[in-house]
Amino acid sequence: MIGFSRTKRSAASNAGYADLFGFIGFLFCLLTIVASTMATTAPAEPLAAVLKSVNDFTLDLYLKAAEAKGPGKNILVSPLSASLVTAMVHAGARGKTLEEITKGLRYPTDKDTLEKGFSSLHDLLANTPNVTLEIANKVFVEKTAHAKLVEGYKKTITEVHKSDVESADFLNNHDKERISINNWVSDKTHEKIKDLLQPGVVTPATAMVLVNAIYFYGKWKEQFDKKQTYPEDFYITKSQTVKVPMMHMTKNMRYAEIPELDAKAVELCYTNENVCLQIILPNAKDGLEGLQQKLRAGAFDLSNIPFYPTKVQLSLPKFKLEETINIKDLFKKMGMQSMFEQSADFSGMFDGVPVAVSDAIQKTFMDVNEEGTEAAAATAMVMCFRTLMRTEELEADHPFLLVLRSHETVLFVGHVVEPPSAE
């Protein structure tokens, strides 16, 4: 059995135990930054606009991922990683392609606001004390096309998006370059994300590969006692259980009841109290799909959970997740079509070299245990010369929400249907 109950401040200690009949989670992992942590030099309005765009994009991406994977499956997605790499693609888009990406990613339409906001966001995330948060962008450009890279575009991705730019020999050594990119990702994610690009994704027709990598590690402010971790039932359906290692803690923490979602929530903070993991648990054992429907209908804004401090008895599975997400398919379902087609307009990226996005892939990792949380994500967008585009497609106890929050930027989003072993 997993669950949490609260002790009312005006009541006796036997406040009743709420069963969490499943960890089939709506695993929402968000990283948000409170205004008080913002650097004084950061322009507040552009940064706020970009933070809002990432958070608005989060729910849509999660729900599209859940629909694509179907019920009964774990999900872990990084909206922040997807947004950061797509921002570099967006910088070179024009016409209909630009309009679709702007709408799909919820980006501000004003270029100056967008660029100042992303620049400030990178600076802000680079200064998150008492936890490890590392974010890196890199762009690998086919060496025969490097000279055609628009100078203004190169300046934007290096100065605004803090990306390195490197020449690559995709034409003659595409698989060697693929392995090199994978090694870069592995290094930046502390070896948590390996083999991001599978054989066949990078070809002699590849013009450019844009990559984002994120690594996070945080220790709980109040750690779980390992002696209080033992096997308990987890309801993967209303009537079917599996044994999972369950962690237990009774502490003062922030708790909320969310009647709009028929759910409750608790927030676990790391040693940086602006970074937290939020667990949103439907009251019904089989309530995950109903919760998703309510979110899809706009019944509640997850950025406004009404937390308040109280004593909470918490039982939480320890788990480890690893996911591969076909971002290309999800983006198409979100209305971003032309970036993947022969009609793609990236004339702001290359001078006289027509390109389109051929693949968009993301891999994620998360390990939650008694000491804290380790998470990583990497997203790659592969651009190819349009005249050489490939035509094949790549198909790729009860539910609760987890929100990793440093109070305003989304890092991961997903859900867990059956807790994989963290051992």
Short mmCIF file of C-alpha atoms in Angstrom, two decimals:
data_model
loop_
_atom_site.label_atom_id
_atom_site.label_comp_id
_atom_site.label_asym_id
_atom_site.label_seq_id
_atom_site.Cartn_x
_atom_site.Cartn_y
_atom_site.Cartn_z
CA MET A 1 0.00 0.00 0.00
CA ILE A 2 1.25 3.47 -0.73
CA GLY A 3 -0.31 6.65 0.40
CA PHE A 4 -0.19 9.79 2.37
CA SER A 5 -2.42 11.28 4.99
CA ARG A 6 -2.30 14.59 6.73
CA THR A 7 -2.72 15.51 10.36
CA LYS A 8 -4.99 18.51 10.68
CA ARG A 9 -3.50 21.21 12.80
CA SER A 10 -6.65 21.39 14.91
CA ALA A 11 -7.28 17.65 15.09
CA ALA A 12 -5.88 14.63 16.85
CA SER A 13 -3.18 12.60 15.15
CA ASN A 14 -5.51 9.92 13.75
CA ALA A 15 -6.47 11.91 10.67
CA GLY A 16 -7.08 8.77 8.63
CA TYR A 17 -4.84 7.07 6.08
CA ALA A 18 -5.38 7.76 2.40
CA ASP A 19 -4.41 4.82 0.18
CA LEU A 20 -2.33 5.52 -2.91
CA PHE A 21 -3.51 2.45 -4.79
CA GLY A 22 -1.00 2.82 -7.51
CA PHE A 23 2.01 4.66 -8.53
CA ILE A 24 0.66 4.57 -12.03
CA GLY A 25 1.63 8.12 -11.99
CA PHE A 26 0.98 11.18 -13.89
CA LEU A 27 4.65 11.86 -13.36
CA PHE A 28 4.98 15.59 -13.84
CA CYS A 29 8.54 16.71 -13.38
CA LEU A 30 8.85 20.44 -13.51
CA LEU A 31 11.67 22.73 -12.66
CA THR A 32 10.57 26.22 -11.76
CA ILE A 33 12.42 29.24 -10.56
CA VAL A 34 10.89 31.63 -8.03
CA ALA A 35 11.15 35.31 -8.74
CA SER A 36 13.37 35.81 -5.72
CA THR A 37 16.08 33.65 -7.32
CA MET A 38 16.19 35.68 -10.51
CA ALA A 39 19.38 37.58 -11.18
CA THR A 40 18.90 41.31 -10.83
CA THR A 41 20.14 41.82 -14.40
CA ALA A 42 17.51 39.46 -15.84
CA PRO A 43 14.73 41.31 -17.72
CA ALA A 44 11.69 40.19 -15.75
CA GLU A 45 9.04 40.52 -18.48
CA PRO A 46 10.84 38.55 -21.25
CA LEU A 47 11.86 35.86 -18.76
CA ALA A 48 8.33 35.61 -17.41
CA ALA A 49 6.99 35.29 -20.96
CA VAL A 50 9.36 32.43 -21.78
CA LEU A 51 8.67 30.68 -18.46
CA LYS A 52 4.96 30.87 -19.22
CA SER A 53 5.51 29.45 -22.70
CA VAL A 54 7.39 26.43 -21.32
CA ASN A 55 4.75 25.78 -18.67
CA ASP A 56 1.87 26.14 -21.16
CA PHE A 57 3.64 23.77 -23.55
CA THR A 58 4.18 21.21 -20.78
CA LEU A 59 0.62 20.04 -20.36
CA ASP A 60 -0.02 19.70 -24.08
CA LEU A 61 3.18 17.70 -24.59
CA TYR A 62 2.41 15.40 -21.67
CA LEU A 63 -1.17 14.73 -22.78
CA LYS A 64 -0.09 14.06 -26.38
CA ALA A 65 2.59 11.66 -25.09
CA ALA A 66 0.02 9.88 -22.91
CA GLU A 67 -2.38 9.53 -25.84
CA ALA A 68 0.38 8.19 -28.09
CA LYS A 69 1.59 5.60 -25.61
CA GLY A 70 -1.86 4.53 -24.45
CA PRO A 71 -3.12 3.52 -20.99
CA GLY A 72 -1.10 1.30 -18.70
CA LYS A 73 2.32 2.66 -19.70
CA ASN A 74 4.88 4.74 -17.83
CA ILE A 75 5.77 8.13 -19.30
CA LEU A 76 8.57 10.58 -18.62
CA VAL A 77 9.05 13.59 -20.89
CA SER A 78 11.20 16.72 -20.59
CA PRO A 79 9.31 19.75 -21.92
CA LEU A 80 12.23 22.00 -21.04
CA SER A 81 14.71 19.96 -23.09
CA ALA A 82 12.30 19.86 -26.04
CA SER A 83 11.65 23.59 -25.79
CA LEU A 84 15.32 24.54 -25.55
CA VAL A 85 16.38 22.56 -28.62
CA THR A 86 13.32 23.65 -30.62
CA ALA A 87 14.09 27.27 -29.78
CA MET A 88 17.32 26.89 -31.77
CA VAL A 89 15.36 25.47 -34.71
CA HIS A 90 12.77 28.24 -34.35
CA ALA A 91 15.50 30.88 -34.65
CA GLY A 92 16.13 29.85 -38.25
CA ALA A 93 12.50 29.26 -39.27
CA ARG A 94 10.51 31.61 -41.48
CA GLY A 95 6.99 31.88 -42.87
CA LYS A 96 4.48 29.11 -42.08
CA THR A 97 7.17 27.00 -40.42
CA LEU A 98 7.92 29.82 -37.98
CA GLU A 99 4.24 30.41 -37.28
CA GLU A 100 3.57 26.74 -36.51
CA ILE A 101 6.53 26.39 -34.14
CA THR A 102 5.68 29.66 -32.38
CA LYS A 103 2.10 28.49 -31.82
CA GLY A 104 2.99 24.91 -30.92
CA LEU A 105 5.67 25.83 -28.37
CA ARG A 106 3.63 28.81 -27.08
CA TYR A 107 6.58 31.11 -27.72
CA PRO A 108 6.14 34.89 -27.48
CA THR A 109 5.64 36.31 -30.98
CA ASP A 110 8.00 39.23 -30.36
CA LYS A 111 11.53 38.19 -31.36
CA ASP A 112 13.26 40.51 -28.89
CA THR A 113 11.13 39.25 -26.00
CA LEU A 114 11.81 35.63 -26.95
CA GLU A 115 15.57 36.05 -27.26
CA LYS A 116 15.97 38.07 -24.06
CA GLY A 117 13.75 35.60 -22.24
CA PHE A 118 15.70 32.52 -23.33
CA SER A 119 19.03 34.18 -22.60
CA SER A 120 17.81 35.03 -19.09
CA LEU A 121 16.42 31.52 -18.63
CA HIS A 122 19.79 29.95 -19.40
CA ASP A 123 21.51 32.31 -16.98
CA LEU A 124 18.93 31.59 -14.30
CA LEU A 125 19.10 27.81 -14.60
CA ALA A 126 22.89 27.97 -14.47
CA ASN A 127 22.62 29.53 -11.00
CA THR A 128 20.50 27.09 -9.00
CA PRO A 129 22.46 26.48 -5.76
CA ASN A 130 22.53 23.42 -3.48
CA VAL A 131 21.43 21.03 -6.23
CA THR A 132 23.19 19.97 -9.42
CA LEU A 133 21.49 21.32 -12.53
CA GLU A 134 23.53 21.24 -15.73
CA ILE A 135 22.16 22.27 -19.14
CA ALA A 136 24.08 22.21 -22.42
CA ASN A 137 23.26 22.92 -26.06
CA LYS A 138 25.37 22.00 -29.06
CA VAL A 139 24.92 22.23 -32.82
CA PHE A 140 26.79 19.93 -35.21
CA VAL A 141 26.89 21.29 -38.78
CA GLU A 142 27.88 19.40 -41.94
CA LYS A 143 31.24 20.90 -42.87
CA THR A 144 30.33 21.41 -46.54
CA ALA A 145 27.36 23.55 -45.46
CA HIS A 146 29.00 25.36 -42.54
CA ALA A 147 29.99 28.31 -44.73
CA LYS A 148 26.31 28.69 -45.71
CA LEU A 149 25.19 29.07 -42.09
CA VAL A 150 23.59 32.53 -41.76
CA GLU A 151 25.82 34.67 -39.56
CA GLY A 152 22.88 36.16 -37.65
CA TYR A 153 21.55 32.68 -36.92
CA LYS A 154 24.92 31.50 -35.65
CA LYS A 155 25.11 34.57 -33.40
CA THR A 156 21.65 33.85 -31.98
CA ILE A 157 22.30 30.22 -31.11
CA THR A 158 25.67 31.01 -29.52
CA GLU A 159 24.77 34.19 -27.63
CA VAL A 160 21.08 33.64 -26.81
CA HIS A 161 20.93 29.85 -26.56
CA LYS A 162 24.47 29.40 -25.21
CA SER A 163 25.24 26.71 -27.79
CA ASP A 164 28.58 25.60 -29.15
CA VAL A 165 28.77 25.08 -32.92
CA GLU A 166 31.00 22.38 -34.38
CA SER A 167 31.66 21.15 -37.91
CA ALA A 168 30.93 17.50 -38.64
CA ASP A 169 31.59 15.22 -41.60
CA PHE A 170 28.16 13.66 -42.03
CA LEU A 171 28.67 13.23 -45.76
CA ASN A 172 31.63 10.86 -45.47
CA ASN A 173 31.56 9.65 -41.85
CA HIS A 174 27.95 9.89 -40.72
CA ASP A 175 28.03 6.94 -38.31
CA LYS A 176 31.27 8.07 -36.71
CA GLU A 177 29.71 11.50 -36.18
CA ARG A 178 26.55 9.89 -34.74
CA ILE A 179 28.66 8.05 -32.17
CA SER A 180 30.52 11.27 -31.37
CA ILE A 181 27.23 13.08 -30.71
CA ASN A 182 26.03 10.21 -28.52
CA ASN A 183 29.27 10.39 -26.53
CA TRP A 184 28.79 14.13 -26.00
CA VAL A 185 25.27 13.50 -24.69
CA SER A 186 26.47 10.71 -22.41
CA ASP A 187 29.17 12.96 -20.98
CA LYS A 188 26.80 15.89 -20.38
CA THR A 189 24.21 13.66 -18.66
CA HIS A 190 26.75 11.84 -16.46
CA GLU A 191 26.25 8.68 -18.54
CA LYS A 192 22.53 8.51 -17.79
CA ILE A 193 21.50 9.03 -21.44
CA LYS A 194 23.28 6.73 -23.85
CA ASP A 195 22.76 6.01 -27.56
CA LEU A 196 20.37 8.92 -28.12
CA LEU A 197 20.77 8.63 -31.88
CA GLN A 198 20.22 5.13 -33.21
CA PRO A 199 21.87 3.84 -36.43
CA GLY A 200 20.14 5.24 -39.50
CA VAL A 201 19.04 8.52 -37.92
CA VAL A 202 22.18 10.34 -39.07
CA THR A 203 22.92 9.81 -42.78
CA PRO A 204 25.05 11.36 -45.54
CA ALA A 205 22.02 13.63 -46.17
CA THR A 206 22.23 15.13 -42.66
CA ALA A 207 22.88 18.88 -42.71
CA MET A 208 22.82 19.59 -38.99
CA VAL A 209 22.05 17.99 -35.62
CA LEU A 210 20.90 20.24 -32.76
CA VAL A 211 21.13 18.74 -29.28
CA ASN A 212 20.13 19.69 -25.74
CA ALA A 213 21.21 17.79 -22.63
CA ILE A 214 19.97 18.24 -19.05
CA TYR A 215 21.27 16.65 -15.85
CA PHE A 216 19.74 17.08 -12.38
CA TYR A 217 20.65 15.71 -8.98
CA GLY A 218 19.15 16.85 -5.71
CA LYS A 219 19.11 15.46 -2.19
CA TRP A 220 15.91 15.67 -0.17
CA LYS A 221 15.86 18.31 2.53
CA GLU A 222 14.37 15.55 4.71
CA GLN A 223 15.62 12.16 3.55
CA PHE A 224 13.71 8.91 3.84
CA ASP A 225 15.01 6.37 6.35
CA LYS A 226 16.21 3.33 4.38
CA LYS A 227 15.17 1.12 7.28
CA GLN A 228 11.60 2.22 6.60
CA THR A 229 11.64 0.98 3.00
CA TYR A 230 9.99 -2.40 2.53
CA PRO A 231 7.82 -4.26 -0.02
CA GLU A 232 4.19 -3.22 -0.25
CA ASP A 233 1.34 -3.58 -2.70
CA PHE A 234 1.03 -1.15 -5.57
CA TYR A 235 -2.24 -1.15 -7.51
CA ILE A 236 -1.47 -1.10 -11.23
CA THR A 237 -5.22 -1.46 -11.85
CA LYS A 238 -8.21 -1.21 -9.54
CA SER A 239 -7.86 -4.88 -8.62
CA GLN A 240 -4.33 -5.93 -9.67
CA THR A 241 -1.31 -5.36 -7.43
CA VAL A 242 2.45 -5.82 -7.60
CA LYS A 243 5.00 -5.69 -4.81
CA VAL A 244 7.27 -2.64 -4.92
CA PRO A 245 9.86 -1.16 -2.52
CA MET A 246 7.93 1.52 -0.62
CA MET A 247 9.57 4.42 1.20
CA HIS A 248 7.90 5.94 4.27
CA MET A 249 8.10 9.29 6.01
CA THR A 250 6.00 11.28 8.46
CA LYS A 251 7.03 14.94 8.42
CA ASN A 252 5.74 18.45 8.14
CA MET A 253 5.46 19.24 4.43
CA ARG A 254 3.29 21.15 2.00
CA TYR A 255 0.00 19.43 1.21
CA ALA A 256 -3.04 20.27 -0.92
CA GLU A 257 -6.44 18.93 -1.80
CA ILE A 258 -7.57 19.60 -5.37
CA PRO A 259 -11.33 18.99 -5.69
CA GLU A 260 -11.30 20.17 -9.33
CA LEU A 261 -9.17 17.11 -10.15
CA ASP A 262 -10.58 14.82 -7.45
CA ALA A 263 -7.01 14.53 -6.19
CA LYS A 264 -4.60 15.43 -3.41
CA ALA A 265 -0.98 16.55 -3.58
CA VAL A 266 2.18 16.77 -1.52
CA GLU A 267 5.45 18.58 -2.15
CA LEU A 268 8.89 17.21 -1.28
CA CYS A 269 11.68 19.79 -1.34
CA TYR A 270 15.36 19.31 -1.99
CA THR A 271 18.23 21.03 -0.20
CA ASN A 272 17.40 24.01 -2.39
CA GLU A 273 13.84 24.63 -1.22
CA ASN A 274 12.95 26.30 -4.52
CA VAL A 275 13.32 22.88 -6.16
CA CYS A 276 10.61 20.40 -5.23
CA LEU A 277 9.01 17.16 -6.32
CA GLN A 278 5.23 17.36 -6.34
CA ILE A 279 3.13 14.21 -6.14
CA ILE A 280 -0.44 14.62 -7.37
CA LEU A 281 -2.56 11.61 -6.50
CA PRO A 282 -6.09 10.96 -7.83
CA ASN A 283 -8.44 9.90 -5.05
CA ALA A 284 -9.71 6.92 -7.06
CA LYS A 285 -7.51 3.86 -7.54
CA ASP A 286 -8.16 3.99 -11.29
CA GLY A 287 -8.33 7.77 -11.49
CA LEU A 288 -5.39 8.60 -13.79
CA GLU A 289 -7.36 8.71 -17.03
CA GLY A 290 -10.09 10.76 -15.40
CA LEU A 291 -7.48 13.17 -14.08
CA GLN A 292 -6.00 13.49 -17.57
CA GLN A 293 -9.44 14.23 -19.00
CA LYS A 294 -9.97 16.99 -16.44
CA LEU A 295 -6.60 18.51 -17.28
CA ARG A 296 -7.37 18.27 -20.99
CA ALA A 297 -10.61 20.15 -20.37
CA GLY A 298 -8.77 22.89 -18.49
CA ALA A 299 -10.35 22.10 -15.13
CA PHE A 300 -7.27 23.15 -13.16
CA ASP A 301 -3.94 24.95 -13.61
CA LEU A 302 -1.18 22.78 -12.13
CA SER A 303 1.01 25.83 -11.54
CA ASN A 304 -1.50 27.02 -8.92
CA ILE A 305 -1.78 24.06 -6.55
CA PRO A 306 -2.99 25.47 -3.16
CA PHE A 307 -0.31 23.94 -0.94
CA TYR A 308 -0.25 24.63 2.80
CA PRO A 309 2.06 23.27 5.54
CA THR A 310 0.85 20.36 7.64
CA LYS A 311 2.01 17.00 8.97
CA VAL A 312 1.89 14.30 6.30
CA GLN A 313 2.30 10.53 6.50
CA LEU A 314 3.78 9.64 3.13
CA SER A 315 4.42 6.31 1.42
CA LEU A 316 6.14 6.56 -1.94
CA PRO A 317 7.67 3.88 -4.20
CA LYS A 318 11.34 4.15 -5.06
CA PHE A 319 11.68 3.76 -8.80
CA LYS A 320 13.84 4.24 -11.85
CA LEU A 321 12.45 5.28 -15.25
CA GLU A 322 14.02 5.37 -18.70
CA GLU A 323 12.02 6.47 -21.73
CA THR A 324 12.51 7.16 -25.43
CA ILE A 325 10.03 9.58 -26.96
CA ASN A 326 9.34 10.22 -30.66
CA ILE A 327 9.10 14.01 -30.44
CA LYS A 328 8.49 14.26 -34.19
CA ASP A 329 5.16 12.44 -33.94
CA LEU A 330 4.08 14.48 -30.91
CA PHE A 331 4.94 17.78 -32.58
CA LYS A 332 2.93 16.83 -35.66
CA LYS A 333 -0.08 16.15 -33.42
CA MET A 334 0.43 19.59 -31.89
CA GLY A 335 0.11 21.28 -35.29
CA MET A 336 3.80 21.55 -36.21
CA GLN A 337 3.77 19.88 -39.61
CA SER A 338 5.71 21.95 -42.12
CA MET A 339 9.06 21.77 -40.28
CA PHE A 340 9.16 18.07 -41.24
CA GLU A 341 8.05 18.51 -44.86
CA GLN A 342 9.58 19.46 -48.21
CA SER A 343 7.87 22.83 -47.79
CA ALA A 344 9.84 23.62 -44.61
CA ASP A 345 11.21 27.15 -44.58
CA PHE A 346 14.49 27.48 -42.69
CA SER A 347 15.87 30.26 -44.86
CA GLY A 348 16.99 32.08 -41.72
CA MET A 349 19.31 29.18 -40.91
CA PHE A 350 21.19 28.47 -44.16
CA ASP A 351 21.80 30.78 -47.10
CA GLY A 352 20.48 29.02 -50.19
CA VAL A 353 20.53 25.54 -48.64
CA PRO A 354 16.98 24.15 -48.24
CA VAL A 355 16.66 21.91 -45.16
CA ALA A 356 13.94 20.30 -43.06
CA VAL A 357 13.75 18.38 -39.79
CA SER A 358 14.01 14.65 -40.51
CA ASP A 359 13.91 13.33 -36.94
CA ALA A 360 13.27 14.56 -33.41
CA ILE A 361 14.10 12.21 -30.55
CA GLN A 362 14.19 12.49 -26.77
CA LYS A 363 15.47 10.12 -24.09
CA THR A 364 14.81 10.64 -20.39
CA PHE A 365 15.95 9.11 -17.10
CA MET A 366 14.78 9.48 -13.50
CA ASP A 367 15.76 7.70 -10.28
CA VAL A 368 13.82 8.49 -7.10
CA ASN A 369 15.12 6.93 -3.87
CA GLU A 370 15.57 7.58 -0.16
CA GLU A 371 18.37 10.12 -0.66
CA GLY A 372 16.90 12.23 -3.44
CA THR A 373 16.34 12.36 -7.18
CA GLU A 374 18.62 12.00 -10.18
CA ALA A 375 17.23 12.88 -13.60
CA ALA A 376 18.50 13.47 -17.11
CA ALA A 377 17.15 14.22 -20.56
CA ALA A 378 18.49 14.74 -24.05
CA THR A 379 16.67 15.90 -27.16
CA ALA A 380 18.04 15.92 -30.70
CA MET A 381 16.61 17.46 -33.85
CA VAL A 382 18.19 16.19 -37.05
CA MET A 383 18.08 18.50 -40.09
CA CYS A 384 18.62 17.09 -43.55
CA PHE A 385 19.06 18.59 -46.99
CA ARG A 386 15.55 18.70 -48.46
CA THR A 387 16.61 17.32 -51.83
CA LEU A 388 17.92 14.21 -50.07
CA MET A 389 15.19 13.74 -47.47
CA ARG A 390 14.28 10.24 -46.41
CA THR A 391 10.61 9.45 -46.89
CA GLU A 392 10.15 6.74 -44.25
CA GLU A 393 8.44 7.51 -40.93
CA LEU A 394 9.61 6.37 -37.49
CA GLU A 395 6.68 4.96 -35.50
CA ALA A 396 7.53 4.63 -32.63
CA ASP A 397 -1.54 1.30 -5.32
CA HIS A 398 -3.22 4.16 -8.52
CA PRO A 399 -2.11 7.02 -10.66
CA PHE A 400 -0.42 10.10 -9.19
CA LEU A 401 1.34 13.23 -10.37
CA LEU A 402 4.92 14.13 -9.54
CA VAL A 403 6.12 17.68 -10.01
CA LEU A 404 9.79 18.56 -9.69
CA ARG A 405 9.57 22.26 -9.07
CA SER A 406 12.03 25.11 -8.59
CA HIS A 407 9.04 27.22 -8.96
CA GLU A 408 8.60 28.23 -12.73
CA THR A 409 10.32 26.18 -15.55
CA VAL A 410 9.25 22.73 -16.70
CA LEU A 411 12.02 20.14 -16.77
CA PHE A 412 10.26 16.78 -17.16
CA VAL A 413 6.69 15.59 -17.61
CA GLY A 414 5.34 12.08 -17.77
CA HIS A 415 3.58 9.35 -15.85
CA VAL A 416 4.34 6.00 -14.28
CA VAL A 417 2.03 3.09 -14.86
CA GLU A 418 4.02 0.45 -13.02
CA PRO A 419 7.02 1.41 -10.88
CA PRO A 420 10.17 -0.05 -12.42
CA SER A 421 12.70 -1.29 -9.92
CA ALA A 422 15.16 1.25 -8.56
CA GLU A 423 17.43 -1.49 -7.24
#
